[in-house]
């Protein structure tokens, strides 16, 4: 924003509550150094033109924040060339706590140092709560998937009982039968992993571009479900799933290897 113009950008929800649109004129009242106004000491008043409306997706900002140029803000609040605070952006998020403690020791009262975790405590508490429940849900999903693989392979074993009996009567060893059904489980796992990853990536791209899944921002602090495509996460989940598929294939493979040729003839 140009410092010579009295322009302002306000949050979408705030604009909606005040029935404001781009191009409208608004009056802003500013207290002088947080002093309550009196008849002898009135607040500063100025007129601004709304040149933009922003939507961050977070109610805290969209419902109460407005932005003007630094020069205009200094004049409006009568603080001269001073500023009321700094925002520091770090390249390494793991250093936030240590830097907060360091600056807190250097900048004593009346200065205050707060990290993003302290400023947005409610949001991060909510995120931690979600992180505690998500692993439980994922474990249940994985457990169901493992039983599905076991059930599918057991059905294949039952259907191929005669074939297994014939193979064993022709001299196939138990180890060879185990390998055959383990390979079936591996193939099922690989196909499932590939299809699952492709479907997950497609759904995530749709959500990122179109925000299909929305949230009540007054409850969840944001209006859409935030997603992050992480190659490391996909690789980790794929590897764990593959190992579980192999593990789940062991039981049906062992059962198949124990089939006796004579029993299969009676079964057939």
Short mmCIF file of N, CA and C in Angstrom, two decimals, residues 155-181 252-268:
data_model
loop_
_atom_site.label_atom_id
_atom_site.label_comp_id
_atom_site.label_asym_id
_atom_site.label_seq_id
_atom_site.Cartn_x
_atom_site.Cartn_y
_atom_site.Cartn_z
N UNK A 155 -9.49 -67.34 1.15
CA UNK A 155 -10.45 -67.72 0.12
C UNK A 155 -9.73 -68.30 -1.11
N UNK A 156 -8.60 -67.68 -1.46
CA UNK A 156 -7.82 -68.19 -2.60
C UNK A 156 -7.29 -69.59 -2.28
N UNK A 157 -6.84 -69.79 -1.04
CA UNK A 157 -6.34 -71.12 -0.64
C UNK A 157 -7.44 -72.16 -0.77
N UNK A 158 -8.66 -71.82 -0.31
CA UNK A 158 -9.77 -72.76 -0.41
C UNK A 158 -10.11 -73.07 -1.87
N UNK A 159 -10.10 -72.03 -2.70
CA UNK A 159 -10.42 -72.23 -4.11
C UNK A 159 -9.35 -73.04 -4.84
N UNK A 160 -8.11 -72.91 -4.39
CA UNK A 160 -6.98 -73.57 -5.06
C UNK A 160 -6.52 -74.82 -4.32
N UNK A 161 -7.36 -75.34 -3.44
CA UNK A 161 -6.95 -76.52 -2.67
C UNK A 161 -6.56 -77.68 -3.57
N UNK A 162 -7.39 -77.97 -4.58
CA UNK A 162 -7.08 -79.06 -5.50
C UNK A 162 -5.78 -78.81 -6.23
N UNK A 163 -5.58 -77.56 -6.67
CA UNK A 163 -4.35 -77.23 -7.40
C UNK A 163 -3.13 -77.40 -6.51
N UNK A 164 -3.26 -77.01 -5.23
CA UNK A 164 -2.15 -77.18 -4.30
C UNK A 164 -1.86 -78.66 -4.09
N UNK A 165 -2.94 -79.46 -3.97
CA UNK A 165 -2.76 -80.90 -3.80
C UNK A 165 -2.05 -81.52 -4.99
N UNK A 166 -2.42 -81.10 -6.18
CA UNK A 166 -1.78 -81.63 -7.39
C UNK A 166 -0.30 -81.25 -7.43
N UNK A 167 -0.01 -79.97 -7.08
CA UNK A 167 1.38 -79.52 -7.06
C UNK A 167 2.21 -80.34 -6.07
N UNK A 168 1.64 -80.60 -4.89
CA UNK A 168 2.38 -81.35 -3.88
C UNK A 168 2.54 -82.81 -4.28
N UNK A 169 1.52 -83.35 -4.95
CA UNK A 169 1.64 -84.74 -5.42
C UNK A 169 2.68 -84.86 -6.53
N UNK A 170 2.93 -83.75 -7.24
CA UNK A 170 3.95 -83.75 -8.30
C UNK A 170 5.34 -83.45 -7.76
N UNK A 171 5.42 -83.24 -6.44
CA UNK A 171 6.73 -83.06 -5.83
C UNK A 171 7.02 -81.66 -5.32
N UNK A 172 6.05 -80.76 -5.37
CA UNK A 172 6.28 -79.40 -4.86
C UNK A 172 6.51 -79.44 -3.35
N UNK A 173 7.47 -78.70 -2.89
CA UNK A 173 7.80 -78.66 -1.47
C UNK A 173 6.97 -77.58 -0.77
N UNK A 174 6.92 -77.72 0.56
CA UNK A 174 6.15 -76.74 1.35
C UNK A 174 6.66 -75.32 1.12
N UNK A 175 7.98 -75.16 1.06
CA UNK A 175 8.56 -73.83 0.87
C UNK A 175 8.11 -73.21 -0.44
N UNK A 176 7.98 -74.03 -1.49
CA UNK A 176 7.56 -73.52 -2.79
C UNK A 176 6.10 -73.07 -2.76
N UNK A 177 5.26 -73.84 -2.04
CA UNK A 177 3.85 -73.45 -1.91
C UNK A 177 3.73 -72.15 -1.12
N UNK A 178 4.52 -72.02 -0.05
CA UNK A 178 4.51 -70.79 0.75
C UNK A 178 4.89 -69.59 -0.11
N UNK A 179 5.93 -69.75 -0.93
CA UNK A 179 6.38 -68.65 -1.80
C UNK A 179 5.29 -68.24 -2.78
N UNK A 180 4.56 -69.23 -3.34
CA UNK A 180 3.49 -68.93 -4.30
C UNK A 180 2.45 -68.02 -3.67
N UNK A 181 2.00 -68.37 -2.46
CA UNK A 181 0.93 -67.58 -1.83
C UNK A 181 1.48 -66.28 -1.23
N UNK A 252 -2.07 -67.49 5.70
CA UNK A 252 -2.67 -68.27 4.61
C UNK A 252 -1.63 -69.11 3.86
N UNK A 253 -0.43 -68.57 3.69
CA UNK A 253 0.62 -69.32 2.98
C UNK A 253 1.01 -70.56 3.75
N UNK A 254 1.12 -70.43 5.06
CA UNK A 254 1.47 -71.58 5.89
C UNK A 254 0.36 -72.64 5.84
N UNK A 255 -0.90 -72.18 5.91
CA UNK A 255 -2.03 -73.12 5.83
C UNK A 255 -2.00 -73.87 4.50
N UNK A 256 -1.73 -73.14 3.42
CA UNK A 256 -1.69 -73.77 2.10
C UNK A 256 -0.57 -74.80 2.02
N UNK A 257 0.56 -74.51 2.65
CA UNK A 257 1.70 -75.43 2.59
C UNK A 257 1.46 -76.71 3.37
N UNK A 258 0.50 -76.69 4.30
CA UNK A 258 0.20 -77.86 5.14
C UNK A 258 -0.85 -78.77 4.51
N UNK A 259 -1.37 -78.38 3.36
CA UNK A 259 -2.39 -79.20 2.70
C UNK A 259 -1.77 -80.53 2.26
N UNK A 260 -2.50 -81.65 2.53
CA UNK A 260 -2.02 -82.97 2.14
C UNK A 260 -2.68 -83.39 0.83
N UNK A 261 -1.92 -83.93 -0.09
CA UNK A 261 -2.48 -84.31 -1.40
C UNK A 261 -3.69 -85.22 -1.32
N UNK A 262 -3.66 -86.24 -0.44
CA UNK A 262 -4.78 -87.17 -0.34
C UNK A 262 -6.04 -86.47 0.16
N UNK A 263 -5.86 -85.53 1.09
CA UNK A 263 -7.02 -84.79 1.62
C UNK A 263 -7.66 -83.94 0.53
N UNK A 264 -6.87 -83.41 -0.37
CA UNK A 264 -7.43 -82.57 -1.44
C UNK A 264 -8.26 -83.39 -2.41
N UNK A 265 -7.87 -84.65 -2.62
CA UNK A 265 -8.66 -85.50 -3.52
C UNK A 265 -10.03 -85.77 -2.93
N UNK A 266 -10.08 -86.00 -1.60
CA UNK A 266 -11.37 -86.20 -0.94
C UNK A 266 -12.18 -84.91 -0.95
N UNK A 267 -11.47 -83.79 -0.72
CA UNK A 267 -12.14 -82.48 -0.71
C UNK A 267 -12.74 -82.17 -2.08
N UNK A 268 -12.00 -82.53 -3.14
CA UNK A 268 -12.51 -82.28 -4.49
C UNK A 268 -13.67 -83.16 -4.81
#
